[in-house]
C-alpha positions as a LaTeX table, in Angstrom:
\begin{tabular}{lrrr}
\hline
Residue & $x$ (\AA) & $y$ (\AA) & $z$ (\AA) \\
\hline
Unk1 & 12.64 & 19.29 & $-7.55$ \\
Unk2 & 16.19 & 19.15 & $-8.00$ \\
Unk3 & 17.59 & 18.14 & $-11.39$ \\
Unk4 & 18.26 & 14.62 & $-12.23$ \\
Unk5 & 21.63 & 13.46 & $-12.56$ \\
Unk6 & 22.59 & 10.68 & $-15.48$ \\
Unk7 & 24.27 & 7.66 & $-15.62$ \\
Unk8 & 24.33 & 5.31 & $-18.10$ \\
Unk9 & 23.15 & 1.93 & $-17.98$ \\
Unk10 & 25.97 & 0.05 & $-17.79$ \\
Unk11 & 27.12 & 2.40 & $-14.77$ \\
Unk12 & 24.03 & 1.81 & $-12.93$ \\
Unk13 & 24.65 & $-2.58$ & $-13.56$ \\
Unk14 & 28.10 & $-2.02$ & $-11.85$ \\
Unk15 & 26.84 & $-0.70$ & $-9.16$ \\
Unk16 & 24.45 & $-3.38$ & $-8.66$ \\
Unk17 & 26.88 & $-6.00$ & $-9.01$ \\
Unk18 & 29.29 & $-4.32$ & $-6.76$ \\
Unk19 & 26.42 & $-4.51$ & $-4.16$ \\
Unk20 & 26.18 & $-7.88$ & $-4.60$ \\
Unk21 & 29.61 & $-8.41$ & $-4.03$ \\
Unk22 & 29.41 & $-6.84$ & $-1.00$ \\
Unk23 & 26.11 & $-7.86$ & 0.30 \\
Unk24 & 24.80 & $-10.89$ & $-1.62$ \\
Unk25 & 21.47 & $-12.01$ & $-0.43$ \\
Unk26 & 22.32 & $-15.33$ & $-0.49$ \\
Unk27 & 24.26 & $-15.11$ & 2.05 \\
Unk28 & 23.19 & $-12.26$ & 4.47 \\
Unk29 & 20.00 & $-11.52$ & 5.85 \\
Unk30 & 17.00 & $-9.38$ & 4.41 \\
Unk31 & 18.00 & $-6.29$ & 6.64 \\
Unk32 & 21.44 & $-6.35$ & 6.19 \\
Unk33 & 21.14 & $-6.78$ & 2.38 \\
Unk34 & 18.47 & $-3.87$ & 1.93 \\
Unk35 & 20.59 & $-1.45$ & 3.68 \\
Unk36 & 23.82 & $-2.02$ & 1.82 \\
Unk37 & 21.47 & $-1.74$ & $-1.19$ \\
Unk38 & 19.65 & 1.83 & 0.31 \\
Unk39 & 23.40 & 2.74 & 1.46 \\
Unk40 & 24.04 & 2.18 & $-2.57$ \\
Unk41 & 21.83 & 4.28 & $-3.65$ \\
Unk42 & 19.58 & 1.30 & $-5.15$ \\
Unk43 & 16.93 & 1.31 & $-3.12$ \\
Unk44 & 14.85 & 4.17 & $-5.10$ \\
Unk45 & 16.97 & 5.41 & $-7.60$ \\
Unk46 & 14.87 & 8.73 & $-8.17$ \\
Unk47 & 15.49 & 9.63 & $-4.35$ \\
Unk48 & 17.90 & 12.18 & $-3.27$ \\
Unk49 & 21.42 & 10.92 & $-2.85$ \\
Unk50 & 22.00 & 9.56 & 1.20 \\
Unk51 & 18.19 & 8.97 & 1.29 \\
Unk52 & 18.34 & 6.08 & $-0.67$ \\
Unk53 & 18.70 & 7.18 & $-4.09$ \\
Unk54 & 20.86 & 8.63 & $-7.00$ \\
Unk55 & 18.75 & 11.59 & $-8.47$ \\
Unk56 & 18.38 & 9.46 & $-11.42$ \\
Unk57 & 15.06 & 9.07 & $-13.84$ \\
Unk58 & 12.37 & 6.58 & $-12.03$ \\
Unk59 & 12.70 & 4.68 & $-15.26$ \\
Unk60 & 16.66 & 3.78 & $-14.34$ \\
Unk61 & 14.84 & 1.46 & $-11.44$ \\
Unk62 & 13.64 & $-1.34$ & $-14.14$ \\
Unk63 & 17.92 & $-1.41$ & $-14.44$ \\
Unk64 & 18.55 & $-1.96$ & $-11.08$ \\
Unk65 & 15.62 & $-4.46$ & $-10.36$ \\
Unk66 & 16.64 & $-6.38$ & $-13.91$ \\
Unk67 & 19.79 & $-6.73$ & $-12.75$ \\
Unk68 & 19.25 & $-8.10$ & $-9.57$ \\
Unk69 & 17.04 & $-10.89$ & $-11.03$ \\
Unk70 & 19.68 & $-11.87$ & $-12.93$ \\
Unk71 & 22.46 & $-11.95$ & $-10.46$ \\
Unk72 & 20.46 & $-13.35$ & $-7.31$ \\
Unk73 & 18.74 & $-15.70$ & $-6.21$ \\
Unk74 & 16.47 & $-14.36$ & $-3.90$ \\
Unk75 & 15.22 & $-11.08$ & $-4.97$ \\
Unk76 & 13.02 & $-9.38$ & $-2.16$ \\
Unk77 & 9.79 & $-7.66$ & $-3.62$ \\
Unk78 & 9.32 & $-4.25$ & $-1.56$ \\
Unk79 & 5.36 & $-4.60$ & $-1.49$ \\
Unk80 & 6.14 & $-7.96$ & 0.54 \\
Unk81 & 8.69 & $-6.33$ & 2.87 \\
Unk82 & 6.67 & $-3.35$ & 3.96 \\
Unk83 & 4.18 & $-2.58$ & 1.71 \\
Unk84 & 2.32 & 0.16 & 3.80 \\
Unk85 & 5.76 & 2.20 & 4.65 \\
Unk86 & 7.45 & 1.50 & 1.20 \\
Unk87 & 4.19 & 2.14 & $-0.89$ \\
Unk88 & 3.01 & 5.38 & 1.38 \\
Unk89 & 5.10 & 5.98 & 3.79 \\
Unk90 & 8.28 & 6.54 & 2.17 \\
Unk91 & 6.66 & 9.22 & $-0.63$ \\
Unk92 & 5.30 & 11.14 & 2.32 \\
Unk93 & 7.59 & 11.52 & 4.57 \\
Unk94 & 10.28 & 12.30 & 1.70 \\
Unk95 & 7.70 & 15.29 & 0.57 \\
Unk96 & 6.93 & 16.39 & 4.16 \\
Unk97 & 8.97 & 15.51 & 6.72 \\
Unk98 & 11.76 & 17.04 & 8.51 \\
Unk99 & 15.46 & 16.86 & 7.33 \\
Unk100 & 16.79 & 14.99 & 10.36 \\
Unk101 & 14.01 & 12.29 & 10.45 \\
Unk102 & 14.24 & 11.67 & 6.61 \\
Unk103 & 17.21 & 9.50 & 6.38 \\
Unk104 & 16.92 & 6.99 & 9.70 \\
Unk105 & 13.35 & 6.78 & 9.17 \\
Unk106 & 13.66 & 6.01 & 4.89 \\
Unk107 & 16.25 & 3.46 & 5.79 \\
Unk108 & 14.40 & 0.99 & 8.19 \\
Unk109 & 11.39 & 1.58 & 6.14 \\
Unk110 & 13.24 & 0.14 & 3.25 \\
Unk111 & 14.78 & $-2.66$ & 5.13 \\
Unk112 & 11.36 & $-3.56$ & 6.84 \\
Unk113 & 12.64 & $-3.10$ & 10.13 \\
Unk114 & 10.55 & $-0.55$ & 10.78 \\
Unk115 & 7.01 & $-1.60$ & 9.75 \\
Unk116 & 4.31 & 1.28 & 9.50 \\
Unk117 & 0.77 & 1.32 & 9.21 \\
Unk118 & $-1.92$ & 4.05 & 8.24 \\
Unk119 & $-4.21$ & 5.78 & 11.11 \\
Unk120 & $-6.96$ & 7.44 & 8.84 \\
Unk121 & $-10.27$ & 5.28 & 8.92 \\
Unk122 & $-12.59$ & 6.03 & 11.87 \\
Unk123 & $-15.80$ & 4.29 & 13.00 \\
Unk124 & $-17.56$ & 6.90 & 12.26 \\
Unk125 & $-16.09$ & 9.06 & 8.82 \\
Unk126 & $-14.90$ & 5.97 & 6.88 \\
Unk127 & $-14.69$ & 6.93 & 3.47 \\
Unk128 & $-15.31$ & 10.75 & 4.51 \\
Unk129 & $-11.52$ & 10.64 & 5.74 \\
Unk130 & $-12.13$ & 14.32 & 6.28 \\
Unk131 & $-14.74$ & 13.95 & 8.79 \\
Unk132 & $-12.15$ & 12.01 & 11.46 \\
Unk133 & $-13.23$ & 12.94 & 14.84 \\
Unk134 & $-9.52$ & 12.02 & 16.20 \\
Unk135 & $-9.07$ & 15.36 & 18.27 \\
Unk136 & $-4.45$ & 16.25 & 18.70 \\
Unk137 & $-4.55$ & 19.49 & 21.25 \\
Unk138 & $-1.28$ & 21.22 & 21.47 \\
Unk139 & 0.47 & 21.51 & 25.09 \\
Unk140 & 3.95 & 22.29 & 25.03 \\
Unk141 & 6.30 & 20.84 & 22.78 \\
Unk142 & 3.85 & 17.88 & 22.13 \\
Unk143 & 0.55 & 17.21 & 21.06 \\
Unk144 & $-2.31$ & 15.01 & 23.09 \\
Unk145 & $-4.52$ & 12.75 & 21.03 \\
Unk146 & $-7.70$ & 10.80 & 21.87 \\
Unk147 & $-9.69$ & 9.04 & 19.65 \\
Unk148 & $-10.66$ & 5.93 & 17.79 \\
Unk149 & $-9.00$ & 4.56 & 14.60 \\
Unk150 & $-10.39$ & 1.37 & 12.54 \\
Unk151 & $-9.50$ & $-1.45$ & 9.75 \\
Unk152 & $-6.06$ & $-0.35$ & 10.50 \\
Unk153 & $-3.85$ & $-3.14$ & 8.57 \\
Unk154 & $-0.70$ & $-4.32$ & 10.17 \\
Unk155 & $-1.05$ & $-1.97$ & 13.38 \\
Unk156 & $-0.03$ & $-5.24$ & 15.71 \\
Unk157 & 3.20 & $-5.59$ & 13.99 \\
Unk158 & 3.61 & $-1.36$ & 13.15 \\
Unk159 & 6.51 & 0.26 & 14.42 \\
Unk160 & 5.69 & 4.00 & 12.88 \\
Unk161 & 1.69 & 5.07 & 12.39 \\
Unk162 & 0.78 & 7.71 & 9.71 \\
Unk163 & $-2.22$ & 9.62 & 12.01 \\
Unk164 & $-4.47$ & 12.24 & 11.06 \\
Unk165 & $-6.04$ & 14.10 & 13.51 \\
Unk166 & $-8.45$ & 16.96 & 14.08 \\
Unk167 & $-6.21$ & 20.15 & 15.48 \\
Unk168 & $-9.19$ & 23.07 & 14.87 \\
Unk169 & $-12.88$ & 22.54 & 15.19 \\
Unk170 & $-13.80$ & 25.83 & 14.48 \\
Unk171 & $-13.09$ & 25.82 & 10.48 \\
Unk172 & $-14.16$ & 23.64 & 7.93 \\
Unk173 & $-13.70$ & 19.91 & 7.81 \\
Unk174 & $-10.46$ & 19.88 & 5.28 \\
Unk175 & $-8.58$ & 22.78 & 7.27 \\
Unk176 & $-8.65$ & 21.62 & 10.46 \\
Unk177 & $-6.37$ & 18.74 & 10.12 \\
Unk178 & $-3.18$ & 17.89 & 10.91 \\
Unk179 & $-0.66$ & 14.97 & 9.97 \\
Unk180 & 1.49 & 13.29 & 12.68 \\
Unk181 & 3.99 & 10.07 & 12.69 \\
Unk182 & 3.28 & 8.18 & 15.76 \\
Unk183 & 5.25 & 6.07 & 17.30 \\
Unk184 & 3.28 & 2.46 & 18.33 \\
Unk185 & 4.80 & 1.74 & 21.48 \\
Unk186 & 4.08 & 4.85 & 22.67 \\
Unk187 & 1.53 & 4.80 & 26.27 \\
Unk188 & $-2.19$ & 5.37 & 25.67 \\
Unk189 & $-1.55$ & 3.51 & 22.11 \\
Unk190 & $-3.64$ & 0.02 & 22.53 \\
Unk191 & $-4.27$ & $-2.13$ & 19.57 \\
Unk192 & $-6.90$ & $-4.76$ & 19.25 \\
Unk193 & $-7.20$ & $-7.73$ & 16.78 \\
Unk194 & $-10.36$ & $-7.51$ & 13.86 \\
Unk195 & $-10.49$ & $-10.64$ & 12.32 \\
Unk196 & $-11.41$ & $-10.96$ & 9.09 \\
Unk197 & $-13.67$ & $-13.95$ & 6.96 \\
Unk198 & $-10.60$ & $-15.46$ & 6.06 \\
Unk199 & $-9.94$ & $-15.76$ & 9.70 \\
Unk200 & $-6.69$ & $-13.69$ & 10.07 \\
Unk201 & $-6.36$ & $-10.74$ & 12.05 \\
Unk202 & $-4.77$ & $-8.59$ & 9.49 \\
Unk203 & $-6.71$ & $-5.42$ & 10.23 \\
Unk204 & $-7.03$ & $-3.34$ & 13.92 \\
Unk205 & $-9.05$ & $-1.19$ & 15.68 \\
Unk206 & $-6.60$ & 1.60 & 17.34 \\
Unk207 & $-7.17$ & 3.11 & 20.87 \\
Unk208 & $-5.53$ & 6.74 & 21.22 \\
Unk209 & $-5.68$ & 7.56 & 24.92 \\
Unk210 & $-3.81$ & 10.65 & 26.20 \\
Unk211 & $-0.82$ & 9.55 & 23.72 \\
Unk212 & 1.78 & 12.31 & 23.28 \\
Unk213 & 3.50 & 13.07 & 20.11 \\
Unk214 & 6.28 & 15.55 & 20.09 \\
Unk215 & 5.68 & 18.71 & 17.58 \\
Unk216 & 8.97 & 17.18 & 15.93 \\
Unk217 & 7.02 & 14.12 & 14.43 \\
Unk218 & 4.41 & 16.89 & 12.50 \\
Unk219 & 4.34 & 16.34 & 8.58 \\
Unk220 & 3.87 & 19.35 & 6.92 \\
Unk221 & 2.23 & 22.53 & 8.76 \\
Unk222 & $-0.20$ & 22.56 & 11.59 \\
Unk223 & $-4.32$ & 22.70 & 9.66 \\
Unk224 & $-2.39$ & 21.31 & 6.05 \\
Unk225 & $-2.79$ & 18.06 & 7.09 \\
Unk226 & $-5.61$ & 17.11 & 4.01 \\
Unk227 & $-2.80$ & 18.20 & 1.59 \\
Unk228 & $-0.60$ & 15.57 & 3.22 \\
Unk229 & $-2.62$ & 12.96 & 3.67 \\
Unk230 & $-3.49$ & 13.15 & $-0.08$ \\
Unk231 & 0.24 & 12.43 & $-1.09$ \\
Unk232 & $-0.43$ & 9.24 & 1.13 \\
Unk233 & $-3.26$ & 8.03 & $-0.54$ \\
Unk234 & $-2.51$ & 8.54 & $-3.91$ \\
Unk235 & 0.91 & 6.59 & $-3.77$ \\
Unk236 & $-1.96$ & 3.91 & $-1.56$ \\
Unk237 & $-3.99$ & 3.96 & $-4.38$ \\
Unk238 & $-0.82$ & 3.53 & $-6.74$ \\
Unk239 & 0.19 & 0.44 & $-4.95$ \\
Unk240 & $-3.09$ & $-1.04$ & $-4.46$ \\
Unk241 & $-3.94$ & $-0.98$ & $-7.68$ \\
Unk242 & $-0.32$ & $-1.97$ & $-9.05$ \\
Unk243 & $-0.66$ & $-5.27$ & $-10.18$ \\
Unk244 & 1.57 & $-7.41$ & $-11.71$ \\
Unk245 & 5.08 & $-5.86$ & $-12.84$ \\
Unk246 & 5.10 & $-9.26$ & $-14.78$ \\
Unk247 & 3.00 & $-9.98$ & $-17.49$ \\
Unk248 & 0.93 & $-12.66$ & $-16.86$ \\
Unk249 & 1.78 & $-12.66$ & $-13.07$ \\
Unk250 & $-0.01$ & $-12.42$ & $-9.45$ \\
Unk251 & $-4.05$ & $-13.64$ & $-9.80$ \\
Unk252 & $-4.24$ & $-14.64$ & $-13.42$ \\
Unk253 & $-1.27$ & $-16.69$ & $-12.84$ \\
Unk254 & $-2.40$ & $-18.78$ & $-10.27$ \\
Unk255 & $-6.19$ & $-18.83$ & $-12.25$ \\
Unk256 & $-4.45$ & $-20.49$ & $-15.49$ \\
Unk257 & $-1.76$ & $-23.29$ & $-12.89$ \\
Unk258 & $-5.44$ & $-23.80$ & $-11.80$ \\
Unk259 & $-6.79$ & $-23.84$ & $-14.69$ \\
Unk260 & $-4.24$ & $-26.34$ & $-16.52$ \\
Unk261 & $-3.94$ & $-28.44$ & $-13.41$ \\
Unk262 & $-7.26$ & $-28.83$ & $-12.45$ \\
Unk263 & $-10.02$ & $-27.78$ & $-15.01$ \\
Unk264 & $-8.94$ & $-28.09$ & $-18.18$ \\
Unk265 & $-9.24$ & $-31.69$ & $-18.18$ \\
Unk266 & $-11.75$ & $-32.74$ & $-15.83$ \\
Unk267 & $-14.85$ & $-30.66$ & $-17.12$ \\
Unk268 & $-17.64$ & $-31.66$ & $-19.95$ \\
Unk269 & $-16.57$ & $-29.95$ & $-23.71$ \\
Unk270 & $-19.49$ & $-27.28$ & $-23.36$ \\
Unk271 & $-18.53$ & $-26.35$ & $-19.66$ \\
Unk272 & $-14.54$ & $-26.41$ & $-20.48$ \\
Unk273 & $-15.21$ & $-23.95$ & $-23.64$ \\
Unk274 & $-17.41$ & $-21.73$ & $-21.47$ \\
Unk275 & $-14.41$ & $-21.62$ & $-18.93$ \\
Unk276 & $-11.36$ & $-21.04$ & $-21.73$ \\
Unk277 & $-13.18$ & $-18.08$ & $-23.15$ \\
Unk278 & $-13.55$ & $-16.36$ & $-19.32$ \\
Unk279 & $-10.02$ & $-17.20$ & $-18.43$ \\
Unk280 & $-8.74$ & $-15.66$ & $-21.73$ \\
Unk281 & $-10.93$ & $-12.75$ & $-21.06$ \\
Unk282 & $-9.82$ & $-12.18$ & $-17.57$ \\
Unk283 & $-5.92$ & $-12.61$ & $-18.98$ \\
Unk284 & $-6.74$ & $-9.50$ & $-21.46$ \\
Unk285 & $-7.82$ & $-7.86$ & $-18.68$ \\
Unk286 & $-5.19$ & $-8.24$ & $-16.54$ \\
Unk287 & $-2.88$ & $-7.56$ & $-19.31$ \\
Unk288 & $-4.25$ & $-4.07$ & $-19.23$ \\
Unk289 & $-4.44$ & $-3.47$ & $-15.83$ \\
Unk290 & $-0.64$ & $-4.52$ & $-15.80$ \\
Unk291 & 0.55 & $-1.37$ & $-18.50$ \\
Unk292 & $-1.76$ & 1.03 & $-17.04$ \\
Unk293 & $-0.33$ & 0.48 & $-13.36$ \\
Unk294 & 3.38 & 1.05 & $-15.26$ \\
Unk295 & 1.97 & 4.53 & $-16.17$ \\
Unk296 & 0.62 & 5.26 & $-12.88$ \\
Unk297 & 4.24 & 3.89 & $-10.79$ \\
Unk298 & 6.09 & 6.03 & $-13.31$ \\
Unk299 & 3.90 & 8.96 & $-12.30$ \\
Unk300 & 4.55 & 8.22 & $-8.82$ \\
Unk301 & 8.10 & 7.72 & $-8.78$ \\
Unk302 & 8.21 & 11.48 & $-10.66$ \\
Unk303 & 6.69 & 12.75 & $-7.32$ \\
Unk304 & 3.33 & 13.48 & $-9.31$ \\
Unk305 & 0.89 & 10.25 & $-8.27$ \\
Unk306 & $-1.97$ & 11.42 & $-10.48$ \\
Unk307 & $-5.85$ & 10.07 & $-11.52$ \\
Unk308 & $-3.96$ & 6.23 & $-12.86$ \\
Unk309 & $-3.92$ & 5.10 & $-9.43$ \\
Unk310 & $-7.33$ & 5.71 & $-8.80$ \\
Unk311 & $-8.00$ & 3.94 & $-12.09$ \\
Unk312 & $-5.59$ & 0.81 & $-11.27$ \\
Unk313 & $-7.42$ & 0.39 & $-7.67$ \\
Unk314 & $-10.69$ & 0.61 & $-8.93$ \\
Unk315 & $-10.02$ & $-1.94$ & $-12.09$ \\
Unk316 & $-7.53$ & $-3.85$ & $-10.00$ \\
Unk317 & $-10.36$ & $-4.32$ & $-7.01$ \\
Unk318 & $-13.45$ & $-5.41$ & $-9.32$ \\
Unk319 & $-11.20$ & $-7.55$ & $-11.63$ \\
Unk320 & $-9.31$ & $-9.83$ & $-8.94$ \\
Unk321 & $-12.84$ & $-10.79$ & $-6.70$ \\
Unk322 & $-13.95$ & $-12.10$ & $-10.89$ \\
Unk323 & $-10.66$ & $-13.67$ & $-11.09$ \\
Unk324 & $-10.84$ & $-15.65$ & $-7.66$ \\
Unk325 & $-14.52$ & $-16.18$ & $-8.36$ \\
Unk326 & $-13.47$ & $-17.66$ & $-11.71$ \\
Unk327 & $-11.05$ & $-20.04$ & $-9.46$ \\
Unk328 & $-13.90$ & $-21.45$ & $-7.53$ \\
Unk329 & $-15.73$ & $-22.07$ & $-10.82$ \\
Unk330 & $-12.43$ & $-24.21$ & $-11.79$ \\
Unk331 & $-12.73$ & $-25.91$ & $-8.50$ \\
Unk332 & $-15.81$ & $-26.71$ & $-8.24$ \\
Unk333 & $-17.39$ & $-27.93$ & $-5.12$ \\
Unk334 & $-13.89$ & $-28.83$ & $-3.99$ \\
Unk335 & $-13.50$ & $-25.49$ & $-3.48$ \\
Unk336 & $-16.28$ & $-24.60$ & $-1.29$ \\
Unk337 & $-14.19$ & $-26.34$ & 1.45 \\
Unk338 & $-12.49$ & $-23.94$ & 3.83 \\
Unk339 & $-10.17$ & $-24.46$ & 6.71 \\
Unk340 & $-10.91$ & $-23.50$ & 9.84 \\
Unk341 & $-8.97$ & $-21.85$ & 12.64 \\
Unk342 & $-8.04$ & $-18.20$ & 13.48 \\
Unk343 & $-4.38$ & $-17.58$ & 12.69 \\
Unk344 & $-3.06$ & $-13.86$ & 13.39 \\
Unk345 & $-0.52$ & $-13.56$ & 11.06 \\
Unk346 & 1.48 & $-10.89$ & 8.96 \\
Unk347 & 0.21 & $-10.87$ & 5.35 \\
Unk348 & 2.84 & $-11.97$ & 2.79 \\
Unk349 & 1.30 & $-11.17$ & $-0.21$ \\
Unk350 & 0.84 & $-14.52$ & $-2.99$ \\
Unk351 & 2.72 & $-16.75$ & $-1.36$ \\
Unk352 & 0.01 & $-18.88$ & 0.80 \\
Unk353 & 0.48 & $-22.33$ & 0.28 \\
Unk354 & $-0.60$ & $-24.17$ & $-3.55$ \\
Unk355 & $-2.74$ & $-22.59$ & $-5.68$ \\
Unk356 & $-5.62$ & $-24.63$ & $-4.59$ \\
Unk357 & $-5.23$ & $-23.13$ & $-0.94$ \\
Unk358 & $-4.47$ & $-19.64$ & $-2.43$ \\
Unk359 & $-7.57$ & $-19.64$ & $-4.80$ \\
Unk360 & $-9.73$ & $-20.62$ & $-1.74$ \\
Unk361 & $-8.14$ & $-18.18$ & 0.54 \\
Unk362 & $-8.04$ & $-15.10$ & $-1.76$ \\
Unk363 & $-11.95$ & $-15.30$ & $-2.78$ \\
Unk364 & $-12.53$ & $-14.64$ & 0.70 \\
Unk365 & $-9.79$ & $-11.88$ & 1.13 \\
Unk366 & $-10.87$ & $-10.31$ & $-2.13$ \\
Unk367 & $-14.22$ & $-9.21$ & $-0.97$ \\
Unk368 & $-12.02$ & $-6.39$ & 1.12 \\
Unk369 & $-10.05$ & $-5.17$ & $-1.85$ \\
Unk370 & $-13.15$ & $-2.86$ & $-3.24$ \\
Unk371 & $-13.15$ & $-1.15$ & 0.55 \\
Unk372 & $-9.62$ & $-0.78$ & 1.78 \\
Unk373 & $-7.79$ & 2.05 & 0.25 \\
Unk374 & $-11.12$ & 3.95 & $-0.66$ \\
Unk375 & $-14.06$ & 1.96 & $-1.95$ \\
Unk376 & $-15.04$ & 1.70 & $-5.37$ \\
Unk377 & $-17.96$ & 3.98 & $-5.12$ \\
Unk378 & $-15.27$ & 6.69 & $-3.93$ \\
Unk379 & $-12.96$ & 5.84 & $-6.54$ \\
Unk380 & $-15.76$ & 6.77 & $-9.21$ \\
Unk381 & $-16.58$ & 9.80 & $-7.73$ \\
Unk382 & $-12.77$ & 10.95 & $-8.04$ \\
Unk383 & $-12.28$ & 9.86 & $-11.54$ \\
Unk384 & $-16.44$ & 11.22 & $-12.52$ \\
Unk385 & $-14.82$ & 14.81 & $-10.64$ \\
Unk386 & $-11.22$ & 14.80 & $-11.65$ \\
Unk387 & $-10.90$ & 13.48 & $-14.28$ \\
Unk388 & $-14.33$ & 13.42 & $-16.55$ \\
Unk389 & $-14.83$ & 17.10 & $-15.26$ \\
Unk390 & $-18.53$ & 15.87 & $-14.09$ \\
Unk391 & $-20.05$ & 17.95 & $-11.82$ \\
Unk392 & $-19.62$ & 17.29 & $-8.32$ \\
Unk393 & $-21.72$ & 15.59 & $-5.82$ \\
Unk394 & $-23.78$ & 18.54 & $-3.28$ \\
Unk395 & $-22.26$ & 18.94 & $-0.18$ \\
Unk396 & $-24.26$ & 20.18 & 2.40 \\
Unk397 & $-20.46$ & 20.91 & 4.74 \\
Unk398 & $-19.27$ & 22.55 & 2.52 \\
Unk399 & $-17.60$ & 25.81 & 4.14 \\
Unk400 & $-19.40$ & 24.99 & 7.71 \\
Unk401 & $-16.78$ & 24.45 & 10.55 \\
Unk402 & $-16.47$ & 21.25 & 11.09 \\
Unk403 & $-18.17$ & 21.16 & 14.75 \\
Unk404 & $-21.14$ & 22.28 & 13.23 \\
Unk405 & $-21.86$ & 19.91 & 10.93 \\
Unk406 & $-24.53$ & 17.16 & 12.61 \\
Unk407 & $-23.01$ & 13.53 & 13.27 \\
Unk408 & $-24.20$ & 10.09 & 14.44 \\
Unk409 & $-23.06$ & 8.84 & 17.80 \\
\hline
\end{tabular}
């Protein structure tokens, strides 16, 4: 890694505000404001200069963001833009991909004009990611790829698609992969709607028919595609389990608005004290969840995403279904009412209606939180292996290529 460059403080606040002056957001729109800020150097200050970045620390990106809350109005949050492509994407394809697709490709991802999605989970390996049956055969200067993807979040809207895909049979399950940026539009891709309990099509199943992908579009080296797709999911697992940059912000926020507007008042003594004491509780715990996801973004904006994420998503998943279970115990039977309709929509984080609506809405969506992104049960395992040092779980594929190993279907 090349050696950071300093600036002061101050240095980095002019820069901001002569952004601003150029490009206030005010005033132009989300695209064009992101990328005068990426052209800036702004939009990850850790990144290499003319990808978005100054070489600076990761910490020197609290300055920028501080400064733009003070001097704007409308600050965009880059999980809400593109969180897939910002969160994974952008980490991966500045570790692994080629030179001349680094800097077009980081750019729109910033802006969100380019939204991406992840092609990993498969009907039939989905949390044995290794175990994809997605077959890529080399002809020419491209590769062919059939298979099946599944739960793919935001494929409808994707633009770029982060695909692993089986490139040798004949060796074991973690060296015969490859890693591959697809492009959506691209014939033989067809997406289909899954729709969910909240009912929003958020998630996709993926059908890959005959698509070509030029060798150009290959992250990483042909059979190291595990190694890759690790990068991706431990910045995933860093941004799923990120929490609240603010203290006291995202769930628990909208639990105590509920909490003051609607149940503090209205309940018996016993069943408000009851109520108090599991709110505070759940605030402590947030509280914590908050200043270990710092540790784990700081991690992953050194280029090292280590064990914290998997200990944010795992925390993160179990403690937001309590909180939004808590909400319904504010509510009451009020909130037991649900409205109905199918809407196929992209997700924009928090900002669904009232809290009422919200707290309704995100005690169904919760239930997902402790499968996407690795379930919980996988999360254990990693932190029991990794970072405990327990012994690991028997393998029976262990060193047998993977087209010997007996499947289902």
């Amino acid at each position: 890694m090349a050696p950071q460059r300093t600036m002061s403080e101050e240095e980095l606040r002019e820069r901001v505000r002569a952004l601003l002056d150029e490009a206030h957001p005010d005033e132009v729109d989300q695209f064009t404001f992101r990328g005068a800020q990426f052209d800036h150097g702004l939009a990850w200050v850790h990144f290499p200069e003319g990808l978005g970045g100054l070489g600076l620390s990761p910490k020197m990106q609290a300055v920028v963001n501080d400064e733009l809350r003070k001097h704007a109005k409308r600050v965009y949050e880059d999980l809400m833009v593109n969180p897939i492509g910002i969160g994974m994407g952008a980490p991966t394809l500045l570790a692994y991909g080629p030179e001349e697709l680094k800097k077009p490709l980081l750019r729109r991802i910033f802006t969100g004009e380019d939204i991406w999605c992840q092609l990993f989970s498969e009907p039939g390996a989905g949390s044995d990611v290794a175990g994809l049956a997605t077959r890529a055969v080399r002809d020419g200067d491209d590769w062919i790829v059939n298979g099946q993807k599944v739960w793919t979040t935001l494929a409808h809207v994707a633009k770029w698609g982060m695909l692993l895909a089986r490139t040798n049979p004949d060796v074991p399950k973690h060296e015969g992969l490859s890693y591959f940026l697809l492009d959506m539009k691209s014939p033989g891709v067809e997406v289909r709607p899954l729709y969910q309990i909240t009912g929003e099509a958020e998630f996709n199943e993926v059908f890959l028919n005959d698509v070509r992908i030029p060798h150009r579009y290959m992250l990483g080296k042909e059979g190291e595609g595990w190694k890759v797709a690790i990068t991706t999911l431990m910045n995933e697992r860093t941004a799923l389990g990120g929490g609240s940059s603010r203290k006291g912000g995202g769930p628990i926020a909208v639990l105590v608005q509920l909490w003051q507007e609607r149940g503090r008042d209205s309940l018996s003594p016993a069943r408000r004290a009851v109520l108090r004491d599991h709110i505070t509780q759940l605030y402590i715990e947030s509280e914590l969840l908050r200043l270990t996801a710092l540790r784990a973004r700081a991690a992953q904006k050194s280029g090292h995403p280590g064990p914290e994420g998997s200990v944010g998503k795992l925390a993160q998943a179990e403690l937001y279904k309590r909180i939004w279970e808590c909400g319904l115990d504010v509510l009451g039977a009020e909130g037991l009412v649900y409205e109905a309709g199918y809407e196929r929509r992209r997700p924009t984080g928090f900002g669904r209606g009232d809290a009422l609506s919200l707290a309704k809405y995100q005690f169904l969506r919760s239930r997902a939180n402790s499968i996407e992104g690795g379930t919980s049960e996988v999360m254990r395992n990693i932190l029991g292996e990794r970072v405990l040092g327990l012994p690991q779980e028997p393998r029976v594929d262990k060193g047998v290529p993977w087209k010997d190993v007996p499947r289902s279907g």
